[in-house]
Structures are given as structure tokens and as C-alpha cells.
Amino acid sequence: MGAQMNARSETTIALDGMGGDNAPAVAVDGAILAARELGIRILLVGPEAQLSAMVAAKGGTAGLPIEVVHATQVIGMDEHPANAVRQKPDSSMVVGAKLVREGRAQAFVSAGNTGALMTAGLFELRRIKGVSRPALTAVFPTSKGGTLVIDVGANADSKPEYLAQFGLMGSIYMERVFSVQRPRVGLLSNGSEETKGSTLVQQAFPMLKALPINFVGNIEGNQIPSGDLDVVVCDGFTGNVVLKLSEGLAGTINGLIRQEINASIISKLFAVGVLPAFRRVRKRLDYAEYGGAPLLGLNGICIKAHGKSSALAIKNAMRVAAQAVEHDVVGHISRGLAASAAPAGDTASAEATA
């Protein structure tokens, strides 16, 4: 444990102070939590005067390893990703990614515009050699731990070779960061038979099967929360629908439980005994506990936090970033791709459309 803490204390992570629906207040609070609880050095990126004043106003921050890095521009949540990155080179998002490229930080965390983060990452960090498209991941809570779904929004339109690489990158991530031996990788489809699925799924199947991973074949949506899979592969459009549906369903379940608890005096009395269990379940379903989603495939670590992130979610996104640094995720993916000879696809086209 001591060695791990020493390694983490040497880690520097850049945080987008202006990204997300609740920035900059939540970013500042999350940075303070991360500095206190995780022992990592933080470069908080954004307007220096504003952020420095907010950090100072919190009190008790003296001695915390937080440094504000000045950035004059902000990319809004609704801006066109490529245009915004090109037109705002001094935005907190572009500056944050540049800090990683320059070696001043080992990872970058942002709760801002997903497309802009992807574009900034491509422009500043480039892709790992052989990667066609970076992919956004999310860990779904299950009764047995967590299942990684890849891609959940970076690539609405995908090709079979992209899905093959997603499977390989997801497998490496689960093995290195979550210590899962021979992660079970499934391809999301509308049936378990090899002949089921869209043209994309049917063409990706043999490519995944040929990789040196533990590919178990097609799986259906109801298998994601079962915990029987470690990695679920899909295109970004499908994955984003799955992600948003899951978030909405978790919120609805929590709301229904609260309604039933308050329905009668008997329910309220009964709830006294089971409320701790309900709270534990709610915590396991809360996206804030899982922090952020790594953008795998970039030649540097970028973590996308939820746009509505709380300070707790920001802190946990910083934790995810620190873990990715500690386990050398970029290096392992690079070596894994080289060893597997996974299809590289049309890399020139991928970069041109970023």
C-alpha cells in the first residue's frame, strides 16, 4: 500500500475547471477532495483569477497540491466539437490536453463537451499507433462487480475493425486496471447466435473471434447487468443509448423506492430496518461512485466525467485517471495492439473527420 501511495503522490492530473453543467464550483470542490483524499497533484485549468479566488475561499486548502493553470476560453456543452477546438485554442479543454502532451500532467479529466474532448485529445495527443478510433467506456454496476461497455458515445458510426479494436482495448483495460484474469468479452447483438445482428455486428464477429482475447460471442442487452461479462463491445450510438437508459432506469428505481417508503406509516416503519440496505444499493447504482469514462486509444490518458458531475464524481474521475496512470494503460494497449496485429482500419479517414 505504501508503494502505491508514493506512486500516486507523484502523479499529476490536469482537471478542466470549466467543463460540465456545474462548473467551475463543482470542479473546484472535486479538486480539493481529490487532493485531500487521493494524494495526487492537480493542475486546475481555467481563468486563473476566478479559480484561484474560489480555491482560496474554501479555506483549509493551504498546502494542498493544487495549481491553477491559466486558460482564457471555455468550450460550451452545445458547441460543435471540431469548430470549437479549432476556434478556441486557449480553452480549458485544449490547454488541459496539451498539458498531457507536454508531460506536465499524466492525465486529463473533463466533465465538458464529449465531442470536444475527443477532438482535443486527437489533435493534442494523437492516437496510439494502429488505433483507428478512440472509444469511450463506462463501467456498469452488476451483482458481481462491474461490466465495461465500449463504445458509449465516441463513435456513432463504426466499422467492424473499430469494434474489434474496442474489444481488445477493453480487455486490456479490465485486465490491467480491474485485475480481471482473461476478461470475458461479448459483442452486443439482438441474439446470441453467430448469424444474428446487424451487418456491422456480423462482420465484427469473426474479427473479434480471431483476436487473442477471451471472446465469448454475441450477447443480448439483458446480459449486461448480469455480471457474466467483463467487457461488452458495441458501436457508440448503441452504447450511448444503453448508458442513458441505464442512468434513467436507476433514477426511476430510486424514485419508486422512495415513493413506496413514504406511501404509509407501515411502510415508513418497515423502511427503518431496510433503509441502510437501500442506501447501499443506491450507492452502487450511482454514476458518481464510478467517476469517469476513459477515452481508450489516445496516446495519453483522458477521462470523461459526467456532464452533471458532483464534486464526488469529479474526485472519483480523478481516481480513475490516477489508476490508469499507475497501471500504464496506454503502454499496455500499445503493446497489445502491436502483438495482436488487430486491424488498423482507415486511420487517415478517422483523423480527417475528427
Short mmCIF file of C-alpha atoms in Angstrom, two decimals:
data_model
loop_
_atom_site.label_atom_id
_atom_site.label_comp_id
_atom_site.label_asym_id
_atom_site.label_seq_id
_atom_site.Cartn_x
_atom_site.Cartn_y
_atom_site.Cartn_z
CA MET A 1 0.00 0.00 0.00
CA GLY A 2 2.84 2.38 0.84
CA ALA A 3 4.42 1.94 -2.58
CA GLN A 4 1.07 2.60 -4.26
CA MET A 5 0.52 5.80 -2.30
CA ASN A 6 4.04 7.02 -3.09
CA ALA A 7 3.44 6.36 -6.79
CA ARG A 8 0.12 8.18 -6.65
CA SER A 9 1.55 11.16 -4.79
CA GLU A 10 3.92 11.67 -7.72
CA THR A 11 1.05 11.66 -10.23
CA THR A 12 -0.07 14.98 -11.70
CA ILE A 13 -3.54 15.21 -13.22
CA ALA A 14 -4.96 18.16 -15.16
CA LEU A 15 -8.61 18.97 -14.43
CA ASP A 16 -10.85 21.05 -16.68
CA GLY A 17 -12.06 23.70 -14.25
CA MET A 18 -14.69 24.99 -16.66
CA GLY A 19 -16.16 21.75 -18.05
CA GLY A 20 -19.61 20.45 -17.14
CA ASP A 21 -23.02 21.77 -16.23
CA ASN A 22 -21.98 22.78 -12.70
CA ALA A 23 -18.53 24.20 -13.37
CA PRO A 24 -16.49 25.82 -12.03
CA ALA A 25 -17.81 25.35 -8.48
CA VAL A 26 -18.04 21.56 -8.67
CA ALA A 27 -14.64 21.29 -10.37
CA VAL A 28 -13.02 23.29 -7.57
CA ASP A 29 -14.72 21.20 -4.86
CA GLY A 30 -13.79 17.98 -6.64
CA ALA A 31 -10.17 19.08 -6.99
CA ILE A 32 -9.97 19.82 -3.27
CA LEU A 33 -11.49 16.43 -2.40
CA ALA A 34 -9.08 14.63 -4.73
CA ALA A 35 -6.05 16.48 -3.37
CA ARG A 36 -7.01 15.69 0.22
CA GLU A 37 -8.14 12.09 -0.18
CA LEU A 38 -6.10 10.74 -3.10
CA GLY A 39 -2.80 12.46 -2.55
CA ILE A 40 -2.36 13.49 -6.19
CA ARG A 41 -1.10 16.77 -7.60
CA ILE A 42 -3.74 18.70 -9.55
CA LEU A 43 -3.44 21.29 -12.29
CA LEU A 44 -6.79 23.11 -12.32
CA VAL A 45 -7.25 24.63 -15.77
CA GLY A 46 -9.28 27.79 -16.43
CA PRO A 47 -9.35 31.55 -15.76
CA GLU A 48 -6.63 31.97 -13.16
CA ALA A 49 -8.11 34.84 -11.16
CA GLN A 50 -11.53 33.22 -10.90
CA LEU A 51 -10.34 29.73 -10.00
CA SER A 52 -7.64 30.88 -7.58
CA ALA A 53 -10.18 33.02 -5.71
CA MET A 54 -12.61 30.10 -5.48
CA VAL A 55 -9.93 27.74 -4.16
CA ALA A 56 -8.78 30.31 -1.60
CA ALA A 57 -12.35 30.97 -0.47
CA LYS A 58 -12.79 27.34 0.56
CA GLY A 59 -10.38 27.73 3.46
CA GLY A 60 -8.15 24.95 4.71
CA THR A 61 -6.58 24.46 1.29
CA ALA A 62 -3.14 25.71 2.27
CA GLY A 63 -0.54 23.13 1.44
CA LEU A 64 -2.78 21.16 -0.91
CA PRO A 65 -1.06 20.24 -4.19
CA ILE A 66 -3.38 22.32 -6.40
CA GLU A 67 -2.03 24.70 -9.03
CA VAL A 68 -4.17 26.83 -11.33
CA VAL A 69 -3.12 26.87 -14.99
CA HIS A 70 -4.50 29.86 -16.88
CA ALA A 71 -6.82 29.37 -19.85
CA THR A 72 -8.85 32.25 -21.25
CA GLN A 73 -11.54 30.40 -23.22
CA VAL A 74 -14.32 27.91 -22.48
CA ILE A 75 -15.95 25.37 -24.80
CA GLY A 76 -19.68 25.15 -24.16
CA MET A 77 -21.60 21.89 -23.88
CA ASP A 78 -23.61 22.65 -27.03
CA GLU A 79 -20.78 23.84 -29.29
CA HIS A 80 -19.72 21.97 -32.43
CA PRO A 81 -16.71 19.89 -31.23
CA ALA A 82 -14.24 20.34 -34.12
CA ASN A 83 -15.10 24.00 -34.70
CA ALA A 84 -14.85 24.83 -31.00
CA VAL A 85 -11.46 23.16 -30.60
CA ARG A 86 -10.08 24.93 -33.68
CA GLN A 87 -11.53 28.34 -32.77
CA LYS A 88 -10.66 28.18 -29.06
CA PRO A 89 -7.04 27.03 -28.78
CA ASP A 90 -6.76 28.61 -25.33
CA SER A 91 -9.84 26.87 -23.94
CA SER A 92 -9.56 24.95 -20.67
CA MET A 93 -10.14 21.71 -22.58
CA VAL A 94 -7.43 22.21 -25.21
CA VAL A 95 -4.95 23.53 -22.64
CA GLY A 96 -5.65 20.56 -20.39
CA ALA A 97 -4.96 18.05 -23.17
CA LYS A 98 -1.84 19.99 -24.11
CA LEU A 99 -0.52 19.67 -20.54
CA VAL A 100 -0.55 15.90 -21.00
CA ARG A 101 1.19 16.13 -24.38
CA GLU A 102 3.88 18.35 -22.88
CA GLY A 103 4.44 15.96 -19.99
CA ARG A 104 3.35 18.43 -17.30
CA ALA A 105 0.45 16.12 -16.42
CA GLN A 106 0.00 12.37 -16.80
CA ALA A 107 -3.77 12.53 -17.39
CA PHE A 108 -6.58 14.96 -18.16
CA VAL A 109 -10.10 14.91 -16.69
CA SER A 110 -13.06 16.89 -18.04
CA ALA A 111 -16.82 16.92 -17.50
CA GLY A 112 -17.26 19.08 -20.57
CA ASN A 113 -18.39 18.55 -24.15
CA THR A 114 -17.70 14.89 -25.04
CA GLY A 115 -17.09 15.50 -28.74
CA ALA A 116 -14.77 18.39 -27.99
CA LEU A 117 -12.79 16.26 -25.55
CA MET A 118 -12.44 13.57 -28.20
CA THR A 119 -11.32 16.15 -30.77
CA ALA A 120 -8.91 17.89 -28.41
CA GLY A 121 -7.47 14.52 -27.48
CA LEU A 122 -6.96 13.60 -31.13
CA PHE A 123 -5.40 16.94 -32.01
CA GLU A 124 -3.10 17.21 -29.00
CA LEU A 125 -2.31 13.60 -28.05
CA ARG A 126 -2.95 11.73 -31.30
CA ARG A 127 -3.85 8.07 -31.33
CA ILE A 128 -1.87 5.09 -30.19
CA LYS A 129 -0.17 3.63 -33.25
CA GLY A 130 -2.56 1.26 -35.01
CA VAL A 131 -5.75 2.60 -33.39
CA SER A 132 -8.49 3.55 -35.84
CA ARG A 133 -10.78 5.34 -33.41
CA PRO A 134 -10.56 6.01 -29.68
CA ALA A 135 -13.55 4.69 -27.75
CA LEU A 136 -15.42 5.92 -24.69
CA THR A 137 -16.00 3.40 -21.93
CA ALA A 138 -18.33 3.09 -18.96
CA VAL A 139 -18.44 0.61 -16.09
CA PHE A 140 -21.94 -0.72 -15.41
CA PRO A 141 -22.64 -1.96 -11.87
CA THR A 142 -23.63 -5.63 -11.61
CA SER A 143 -24.28 -8.11 -8.82
CA LYS A 144 -20.78 -9.48 -9.41
CA GLY A 145 -18.86 -6.22 -9.69
CA GLY A 146 -18.80 -4.24 -12.92
CA THR A 147 -19.03 -4.69 -16.68
CA LEU A 148 -17.16 -2.41 -19.05
CA VAL A 149 -19.18 -1.26 -22.08
CA ILE A 150 -17.20 0.12 -25.02
CA ASP A 151 -18.03 2.35 -27.00
CA VAL A 152 -20.63 4.50 -25.18
CA GLY A 153 -20.59 7.58 -27.36
CA ALA A 154 -17.32 8.47 -29.07
CA ASN A 155 -18.22 6.91 -32.44
CA ALA A 156 -21.85 6.96 -33.50
CA ASP A 157 -20.87 5.35 -36.81
CA SER A 158 -18.47 2.44 -36.57
CA LYS A 159 -16.84 -0.15 -38.79
CA PRO A 160 -16.20 -3.82 -37.98
CA GLU A 161 -12.48 -3.24 -37.44
CA TYR A 162 -13.29 -0.49 -34.93
CA LEU A 163 -15.35 -2.93 -32.85
CA ALA A 164 -12.51 -5.46 -32.95
CA GLN A 165 -10.13 -2.88 -31.54
CA PHE A 166 -12.67 -1.83 -28.92
CA GLY A 167 -12.80 -5.44 -27.73
CA LEU A 168 -9.03 -5.67 -27.48
CA MET A 169 -8.65 -2.30 -25.70
CA GLY A 170 -11.49 -3.08 -23.30
CA SER A 171 -9.99 -6.45 -22.46
CA ILE A 172 -6.60 -4.92 -21.73
CA TYR A 173 -8.17 -2.19 -19.57
CA MET A 174 -10.16 -4.64 -17.44
CA GLU A 175 -7.14 -6.88 -17.03
CA ARG A 176 -4.73 -4.11 -16.03
CA VAL A 177 -6.94 -1.74 -14.00
CA PHE A 178 -9.51 -4.15 -12.53
CA SER A 179 -7.16 -7.17 -12.30
CA VAL A 180 -9.62 -9.42 -14.16
CA GLN A 181 -7.89 -12.53 -15.47
CA ARG A 182 -8.84 -13.33 -19.08
CA PRO A 183 -11.77 -10.86 -19.24
CA ARG A 184 -14.86 -12.31 -20.93
CA VAL A 185 -15.66 -10.18 -23.97
CA GLY A 186 -19.09 -10.20 -25.62
CA LEU A 187 -20.47 -8.47 -28.74
CA LEU A 188 -23.81 -6.75 -28.17
CA SER A 189 -26.46 -8.08 -30.58
CA ASN A 190 -30.14 -8.99 -30.76
CA GLY A 191 -29.45 -12.68 -30.31
CA SER A 192 -26.69 -14.99 -29.12
CA GLU A 193 -26.39 -16.88 -32.41
CA GLU A 194 -23.41 -16.01 -34.59
CA THR A 195 -25.74 -15.23 -37.50
CA LYS A 196 -27.77 -12.65 -35.55
CA GLY A 197 -27.25 -8.91 -35.55
CA SER A 198 -26.78 -6.07 -38.00
CA THR A 199 -24.31 -6.22 -40.86
CA LEU A 200 -21.83 -4.40 -38.63
CA VAL A 201 -22.17 -6.99 -35.86
CA GLN A 202 -21.97 -9.95 -38.23
CA GLN A 203 -18.80 -8.60 -39.84
CA ALA A 204 -17.18 -7.74 -36.50
CA PHE A 205 -17.84 -11.21 -35.04
CA PRO A 206 -15.06 -13.10 -36.87
CA MET A 207 -12.61 -10.25 -36.29
CA LEU A 208 -13.17 -10.40 -32.53
CA LYS A 209 -13.01 -14.19 -32.64
CA ALA A 210 -9.57 -14.02 -34.27
CA LEU A 211 -8.07 -11.80 -31.57
CA PRO A 212 -6.05 -13.16 -28.62
CA ILE A 213 -8.82 -12.32 -26.17
CA ASN A 214 -11.45 -14.35 -24.33
CA PHE A 215 -14.26 -13.65 -26.81
CA VAL A 216 -17.46 -15.48 -25.82
CA GLY A 217 -19.60 -14.45 -28.80
CA ASN A 218 -22.79 -12.43 -29.16
CA ILE A 219 -24.67 -11.34 -26.07
CA GLU A 220 -28.02 -9.62 -25.56
CA GLY A 221 -28.76 -6.46 -23.62
CA ASN A 222 -30.21 -8.26 -20.61
CA GLN A 223 -26.83 -9.90 -20.03
CA ILE A 224 -25.05 -6.61 -19.34
CA PRO A 225 -26.32 -6.25 -15.74
CA SER A 226 -25.93 -9.98 -15.04
CA GLY A 227 -22.21 -9.68 -14.40
CA ASP A 228 -21.46 -12.69 -16.61
CA LEU A 229 -19.43 -10.49 -18.98
CA ASP A 230 -16.43 -8.31 -18.21
CA VAL A 231 -16.45 -6.35 -21.49
CA VAL A 232 -19.35 -5.62 -23.85
CA VAL A 233 -18.49 -4.28 -27.30
CA CYS A 234 -20.86 -2.11 -29.39
CA ASP A 235 -20.88 0.97 -31.60
CA GLY A 236 -21.06 4.36 -29.90
CA PHE A 237 -24.66 5.07 -30.87
CA THR A 238 -25.93 1.83 -29.35
CA GLY A 239 -23.68 2.15 -26.31
CA ASN A 240 -24.85 5.68 -25.58
CA VAL A 241 -28.49 4.60 -25.73
CA VAL A 242 -27.71 1.76 -23.32
CA LEU A 243 -25.87 4.16 -21.00
CA LYS A 244 -28.60 6.80 -20.92
CA LEU A 245 -31.34 4.18 -20.48
CA SER A 246 -29.44 2.65 -17.57
CA GLU A 247 -28.95 6.03 -15.88
CA GLY A 248 -32.63 6.85 -16.28
CA LEU A 249 -33.72 3.45 -15.03
CA ALA A 250 -31.51 3.68 -11.94
CA GLY A 251 -33.01 7.08 -11.12
CA THR A 252 -36.55 5.79 -11.65
CA ILE A 253 -35.96 2.78 -9.39
CA ASN A 254 -34.62 5.03 -6.63
CA GLY A 255 -37.65 7.32 -7.02
CA LEU A 256 -40.11 4.42 -6.89
CA ILE A 257 -38.49 3.06 -3.74
CA ARG A 258 -38.80 6.47 -2.06
CA GLN A 259 -42.46 6.71 -3.12
CA GLU A 260 -43.27 3.31 -1.67
CA ILE A 261 -41.42 4.05 1.57
CA ASN A 262 -43.49 7.24 2.04
CA ALA A 263 -46.76 5.61 0.98
CA SER A 264 -47.91 4.74 4.50
CA ILE A 265 -46.90 4.71 8.14
CA ILE A 266 -46.37 0.95 7.96
CA SER A 267 -44.03 1.37 5.00
CA LYS A 268 -42.07 4.04 6.84
CA LEU A 269 -41.72 1.82 9.91
CA PHE A 270 -40.61 -1.10 7.76
CA ALA A 271 -38.12 1.11 5.96
CA VAL A 272 -36.27 1.90 9.19
CA GLY A 273 -34.84 -1.61 9.18
CA VAL A 274 -34.05 -1.87 5.48
CA LEU A 275 -33.02 1.73 4.77
CA PRO A 276 -29.28 1.00 5.17
CA ALA A 277 -29.57 -1.72 2.51
CA PHE A 278 -31.45 0.64 0.17
CA ARG A 279 -28.72 3.24 0.63
CA ARG A 280 -26.01 0.72 -0.20
CA VAL A 281 -27.84 -0.30 -3.37
CA ARG A 282 -28.34 3.34 -4.37
CA LYS A 283 -24.64 3.96 -3.87
CA ARG A 284 -23.76 1.01 -6.12
CA LEU A 285 -26.06 2.38 -8.84
CA ASP A 286 -24.81 5.97 -8.56
CA TYR A 287 -22.65 7.01 -11.54
CA ALA A 288 -20.79 9.39 -9.21
CA GLU A 289 -19.19 6.40 -7.48
CA TYR A 290 -17.64 5.26 -10.76
CA GLY A 291 -16.18 8.65 -11.59
CA GLY A 292 -15.37 8.91 -15.25
CA ALA A 293 -15.12 7.08 -18.55
CA PRO A 294 -11.66 6.63 -20.08
CA LEU A 295 -11.20 7.50 -23.75
CA LEU A 296 -9.17 4.44 -24.74
CA GLY A 297 -6.95 4.59 -27.80
CA LEU A 298 -5.47 8.05 -27.32
CA ASN A 299 -1.73 8.37 -26.81
CA GLY A 300 -2.38 9.83 -23.38
CA ILE A 301 -4.97 9.39 -20.66
CA CYS A 302 -8.22 11.36 -20.98
CA ILE A 303 -11.14 10.74 -18.63
CA LYS A 304 -14.64 11.99 -19.43
CA ALA A 305 -16.69 12.75 -16.33
CA HIS A 306 -20.48 13.06 -16.49
CA GLY A 307 -21.72 16.49 -17.52
CA LYS A 308 -23.82 16.68 -14.36
CA SER A 309 -20.97 15.51 -12.14
CA SER A 310 -20.97 16.33 -8.44
CA ALA A 311 -17.78 17.03 -6.51
CA LEU A 312 -17.75 13.34 -5.52
CA ALA A 313 -17.96 12.30 -9.17
CA ILE A 314 -15.10 14.63 -10.10
CA LYS A 315 -12.98 13.22 -7.29
CA ASN A 316 -13.68 9.68 -8.43
CA ALA A 317 -12.91 10.60 -12.04
CA MET A 318 -9.52 11.78 -10.79
CA ARG A 319 -9.14 8.42 -9.04
CA VAL A 320 -9.87 6.60 -12.31
CA ALA A 321 -7.25 8.75 -14.03
CA ALA A 322 -4.66 8.00 -11.36
CA GLN A 323 -5.35 4.27 -11.66
CA ALA A 324 -4.91 4.41 -15.44
CA VAL A 325 -1.56 6.15 -14.95
CA GLU A 326 -0.40 3.68 -12.31
CA HIS A 327 -1.25 0.68 -14.48
CA ASP A 328 0.27 2.16 -17.67
CA VAL A 329 -2.93 1.61 -19.64
CA VAL A 330 -1.63 3.46 -22.71
CA GLY A 331 1.54 1.37 -22.82
CA HIS A 332 -0.31 -1.92 -22.41
CA ILE A 333 -2.82 -1.07 -25.16
CA SER A 334 0.02 -0.05 -27.47
CA ARG A 335 1.87 -3.30 -26.88
CA GLY A 336 -1.34 -5.33 -27.09
CA LEU A 337 -2.24 -3.88 -30.47
CA ALA A 338 1.23 -4.48 -31.82
CA ALA A 339 1.23 -8.07 -30.62
CA SER A 340 -2.26 -8.90 -31.89
CA ALA A 341 -1.97 -7.39 -35.35
CA ALA A 342 -5.54 -6.11 -34.88
CA PRO A 343 -6.99 -4.44 -37.99
CA ALA A 344 -6.00 -0.81 -38.17
CA GLY A 345 -8.82 0.38 -40.45
CA ASP A 346 -8.83 3.71 -42.24
CA THR A 347 -6.77 5.73 -39.79
CA ALA A 348 -6.33 8.63 -42.18
CA SER A 349 -10.08 8.95 -42.60
CA ALA A 350 -10.61 8.76 -38.84
CA GLU A 351 -8.26 11.63 -38.17
CA ALA A 352 -9.65 13.75 -41.01
CA THR A 353 -13.19 13.59 -39.64
CA ALA A 354 -12.26 14.44 -36.04
#
